[in-house]
mmCIF file of C-alpha atoms and ligand atoms in Angstrom:
data_model
loop_
_atom_site.group_PDB
_atom_site.id
_atom_site.type_symbol
_atom_site.label_atom_id
_atom_site.label_comp_id
_atom_site.label_asym_id
_atom_site.label_seq_id
_atom_site.Cartn_x
_atom_site.Cartn_y
_atom_site.Cartn_z
ATOM 1 C CA MET B 982 0.217 -14.129 1.466
ATOM 2 C CA LYS B 983 -2.647 -11.488 3.334
ATOM 3 C CA ILE B 984 -2.803 -8.257 1.135
ATOM 4 C CA ALA B 985 -5.669 -5.934 3.415
ATOM 5 C CA ILE B 986 -7.061 -3.305 1.453
ATOM 6 C CA GLY B 987 -8.941 -0.161 2.074
ATOM 7 C CA ASN B 988 -10.905 2.127 0.233
ATOM 8 C CA ASP B 989 -12.888 6.099 0.720
ATOM 9 C CA HIS B 990 -16.396 6.916 -1.008
ATOM 10 C CA ALA B 991 -14.631 7.541 -4.312
ATOM 11 C CA ALA B 992 -13.214 3.937 -5.550
ATOM 12 C CA PRO B 993 -15.598 1.034 -4.087
ATOM 13 C CA GLY B 994 -15.857 -0.482 -7.660
ATOM 14 C CA LEU B 995 -12.024 -0.183 -7.951
ATOM 15 C CA LYS B 996 -11.640 -1.595 -5.096
ATOM 16 C CA LEU B 997 -13.713 -4.143 -5.928
ATOM 17 C CA LYS B 998 -11.525 -5.088 -9.394
ATOM 18 C CA VAL B 999 -8.027 -5.227 -7.670
ATOM 19 C CA ILE B 1000 -10.141 -8.096 -5.025
ATOM 20 C CA GLU B 1001 -11.038 -9.697 -7.552
ATOM 21 C CA HIS B 1002 -8.211 -9.888 -9.211
ATOM 22 C CA LEU B 1003 -5.605 -10.631 -6.951
ATOM 23 C CA VAL B 1004 -7.747 -13.197 -5.205
ATOM 24 C CA ASN B 1005 -8.539 -15.733 -9.043
ATOM 25 C CA GLN B 1006 -4.276 -15.465 -8.416
ATOM 26 C CA GLY B 1007 -5.072 -17.177 -5.055
ATOM 27 C CA PHE B 1008 -4.440 -13.602 -2.964
ATOM 28 C CA GLU B 1009 -6.000 -13.661 0.239
ATOM 29 C CA CYS B 1010 -7.901 -10.168 0.209
ATOM 30 C CA ILE B 1011 -9.143 -8.561 3.904
ATOM 31 C CA ASP B 1012 -11.340 -5.768 2.549
ATOM 32 C CA LEU B 1013 -11.430 -2.877 5.264
ATOM 33 C CA GLY B 1014 -13.065 0.069 2.852
ATOM 34 C CA CYS B 1015 -16.010 1.421 2.179
ATOM 35 C CA ALA B 1016 -19.224 -0.588 -0.436
ATOM 36 C CA GLU B 1017 -20.583 1.659 -3.153
ATOM 37 C CA GLY B 1018 -22.706 4.171 -1.701
ATOM 38 C CA GLU B 1019 -21.521 4.874 1.732
ATOM 39 C CA LYS B 1020 -19.079 7.876 2.756
ATOM 40 C CA CYS B 1021 -15.882 6.965 4.665
ATOM 41 C CA ASP B 1022 -13.243 9.508 4.891
ATOM 42 C CA TYR B 1023 -9.691 8.277 3.955
ATOM 43 C CA PRO B 1024 -7.738 7.926 7.736
ATOM 44 C CA VAL B 1025 -10.262 5.788 8.623
ATOM 45 C CA ALA B 1026 -9.305 3.147 5.487
ATOM 46 C CA ALA B 1027 -5.743 3.957 6.615
ATOM 47 C CA ARG B 1028 -6.150 3.208 10.041
ATOM 48 C CA ALA B 1029 -8.125 -0.107 8.854
ATOM 49 C CA VAL B 1030 -5.294 -1.346 7.277
ATOM 50 C CA CYS B 1031 -2.440 -0.108 8.646
ATOM 51 C CA GLU B 1032 -2.858 -1.240 11.763
ATOM 52 C CA ARG B 1033 -4.053 -4.897 10.549
ATOM 53 C CA ILE B 1034 -0.385 -4.932 8.288
ATOM 54 C CA LEU B 1035 1.541 -3.945 11.971
ATOM 55 C CA SER B 1036 -0.795 -6.736 14.349
ATOM 56 C CA GLY B 1037 0.248 -9.055 12.040
ATOM 57 C CA GLU B 1038 -2.610 -10.262 9.581
ATOM 58 C CA ALA B 1039 -1.716 -9.124 6.567
ATOM 59 C CA ASP B 1040 1.371 -8.691 4.821
ATOM 60 C CA LEU B 1041 1.211 -6.185 2.350
ATOM 61 C CA GLY B 1042 -1.532 -3.218 2.413
ATOM 62 C CA ILE B 1043 -3.320 -1.098 -1.108
ATOM 63 C CA LEU B 1044 -5.114 1.743 -0.134
ATOM 64 C CA ILE B 1045 -7.314 3.890 -3.167
ATOM 65 C CA CYS B 1046 -8.670 6.977 -2.754
ATOM 66 C CA GLY B 1047 -9.318 9.715 -5.225
ATOM 67 C CA THR B 1048 -5.625 10.305 -6.160
ATOM 68 C CA GLY B 1049 -3.704 8.889 -3.000
ATOM 69 C CA VAL B 1050 -2.348 11.099 -1.697
ATOM 70 C CA GLY B 1051 -4.475 11.537 1.088
ATOM 71 C CA MET B 1052 -4.059 7.671 2.351
ATOM 72 C CA SER B 1053 -0.193 8.228 1.474
ATOM 73 C CA LEU B 1054 0.188 10.519 4.449
ATOM 74 C CA ALA B 1055 -2.346 8.865 6.563
ATOM 75 C CA ALA B 1056 -0.567 5.624 6.496
ATOM 76 C CA ASN B 1057 2.642 6.971 6.722
ATOM 77 C CA LYS B 1058 2.126 8.304 10.388
ATOM 78 C CA PHE B 1059 2.207 4.753 11.381
ATOM 79 C CA LYS B 1060 5.384 3.415 12.973
ATOM 80 C CA GLY B 1061 6.427 0.816 10.483
ATOM 81 C CA ILE B 1062 4.817 2.094 7.739
ATOM 82 C CA ARG B 1063 6.525 2.372 4.547
ATOM 83 C CA ALA B 1064 3.288 4.288 2.023
ATOM 84 C CA ALA B 1065 4.225 4.423 -1.149
ATOM 85 C CA CYS B 1066 1.578 6.935 -3.603
ATOM 86 C CA CYS B 1067 2.518 5.862 -6.696
ATOM 87 C CA SER B 1068 0.524 6.338 -10.590
ATOM 88 C CA GLU B 1069 3.682 3.788 -12.810
ATOM 89 C CA CYS B 1070 5.253 0.308 -12.117
ATOM 90 C CA PHE B 1071 8.231 1.023 -12.126
ATOM 91 C CA SER B 1072 7.791 3.315 -9.135
ATOM 92 C CA ALA B 1073 5.682 0.667 -7.634
ATOM 93 C CA ARG B 1074 8.557 -2.160 -8.791
ATOM 94 C CA LEU B 1075 11.593 0.244 -7.121
ATOM 95 C CA THR B 1076 9.490 0.858 -3.667
ATOM 96 C CA ARG B 1077 9.538 -2.707 -3.178
ATOM 97 C CA GLU B 1078 12.841 -3.275 -3.863
ATOM 98 C CA HIS B 1079 14.723 -0.261 -2.020
ATOM 99 C CA ASN B 1080 11.497 1.129 0.573
ATOM 100 C CA ASN B 1081 10.685 -2.484 0.792
ATOM 101 C CA ALA B 1082 7.199 -0.473 1.280
ATOM 102 C CA ASN B 1083 4.783 -2.707 2.859
ATOM 103 C CA VAL B 1084 1.318 0.191 1.187
ATOM 104 C CA LEU B 1085 0.481 0.359 -1.991
ATOM 105 C CA CYS B 1086 -1.418 3.564 -2.007
ATOM 106 C CA PHE B 1087 -2.742 4.565 -5.411
ATOM 107 C CA GLY B 1088 -6.456 7.279 -6.770
ATOM 108 C CA ALA B 1089 -9.195 5.904 -8.439
ATOM 109 C CA ARG B 1090 -9.567 9.026 -10.230
ATOM 110 C CA VAL B 1091 -5.276 9.382 -11.276
ATOM 111 C CA VAL B 1092 -5.517 5.683 -12.737
ATOM 112 C CA GLY B 1093 -7.681 3.248 -14.682
ATOM 113 C CA GLU B 1094 -7.973 -0.390 -13.978
ATOM 114 C CA GLY B 1095 -5.914 -1.417 -16.240
ATOM 115 C CA THR B 1096 -3.167 0.319 -14.496
ATOM 116 C CA ALA B 1097 -4.405 0.028 -10.786
ATOM 117 C CA LEU B 1098 -4.386 -4.245 -11.877
ATOM 118 C CA ASP B 1099 -0.524 -3.236 -13.126
ATOM 119 C CA LEU B 1100 0.572 -1.655 -10.611
ATOM 120 C CA VAL B 1101 -1.153 -4.040 -7.421
ATOM 121 C CA ASP B 1102 0.688 -7.234 -9.838
ATOM 122 C CA THR B 1103 3.881 -5.345 -9.794
ATOM 123 C CA PHE B 1104 3.807 -4.352 -5.991
ATOM 124 C CA VAL B 1105 2.411 -7.480 -4.729
ATOM 125 C CA ASN B 1106 5.047 -10.094 -6.932
ATOM 126 C CA THR B 1107 8.035 -7.712 -6.550
ATOM 127 C CA PRO B 1108 10.387 -8.884 -3.233
ATOM 128 C CA PHE B 1109 12.895 -6.559 -1.014
ATOM 129 C CA SER B 1110 15.852 -6.538 -2.420
ATOM 130 C CA GLU B 1111 17.517 -7.640 0.813
ATOM 131 C CA ASP B 1112 20.580 -4.822 -0.426
ATOM 132 C CA GLU B 1113 22.723 -3.665 2.220
ATOM 133 C CA ARG B 1114 22.437 -0.263 1.392
ATOM 134 C CA HIS B 1115 19.119 -0.616 1.432
ATOM 135 C CA LYS B 1116 18.235 -1.582 4.417
ATOM 136 C CA ARG B 1117 20.780 1.304 5.734
ATOM 137 C CA ARG B 1118 18.646 3.784 4.533
ATOM 138 C CA LEU B 1119 15.375 1.884 5.748
ATOM 139 C CA ALA B 1120 17.459 2.004 9.075
ATOM 140 C CA LEU B 1121 18.119 5.890 9.076
ATOM 141 C CA ILE B 1122 14.123 6.405 8.479
ATOM 142 C CA LYS B 1123 13.624 4.034 11.287
ATOM 143 C CA GLU B 1124 15.149 6.786 13.592
ATOM 144 C CA ILE B 1125 14.048 9.606 12.143
ATOM 145 C CA GLU B 1126 9.790 7.829 13.105
ATOM 146 C CA GLU B 1127 12.100 7.022 16.658
ATOM 147 C CA GLN B 1128 12.920 10.515 16.838
ATOM 148 C CA ASN B 1129 10.086 12.102 15.556
HETATM 149 C C1 LIG N 2305 -12.482 12.673 -1.026
HETATM 150 O O1 LIG N 2305 -13.101 13.269 -2.322
HETATM 151 C C2 LIG N 2305 -10.485 12.652 -1.998
HETATM 152 O O2 LIG N 2305 -9.908 13.763 -1.451
HETATM 153 C C3 LIG N 2305 -9.782 11.715 -1.425
HETATM 154 O O3 LIG N 2305 -10.256 10.167 -1.537
HETATM 155 C C4 LIG N 2305 -8.810 11.781 -1.468
HETATM 156 O O4 LIG N 2305 -8.294 11.826 -3.256
HETATM 157 C C5 LIG N 2305 -8.075 12.208 -0.825
HETATM 158 O O5 LIG N 2305 -6.651 12.563 -0.683
#
């Protein structure tokens, strides 16, 4: 599985920890975020990650800024992106099972490294449930997306 990862200047250190963690488990990572000492506007990183997912170059995305909120707002502007801002694992699991989220966002100023890596593990290892009621709800989200 290929994972696109983006960050702004609030999270270069945590981004590297996440990449190391995923690579150690055999995941392929595409680093689209900024490095330590660089400044980066979060919508730029969100765009880079979302475009990789929509083109099929990446399967899932991870976006890290100060809060995770700006990243999720920007990512959810893309048709076909379902970005979830999470700070605990219950939501990270359910957003894969129920919402088929394809981008996980979190805040480097909100969660510590341990929680961040747990969020990532939960997100990348949980499949969509394929349940009909969840598919129906996702189709309704798509309808909103198409009409607005
Ligand atoms: C950057 O200082 C900060 O605004 C950003 O990382 C993020 O928290 C925005 O949502």
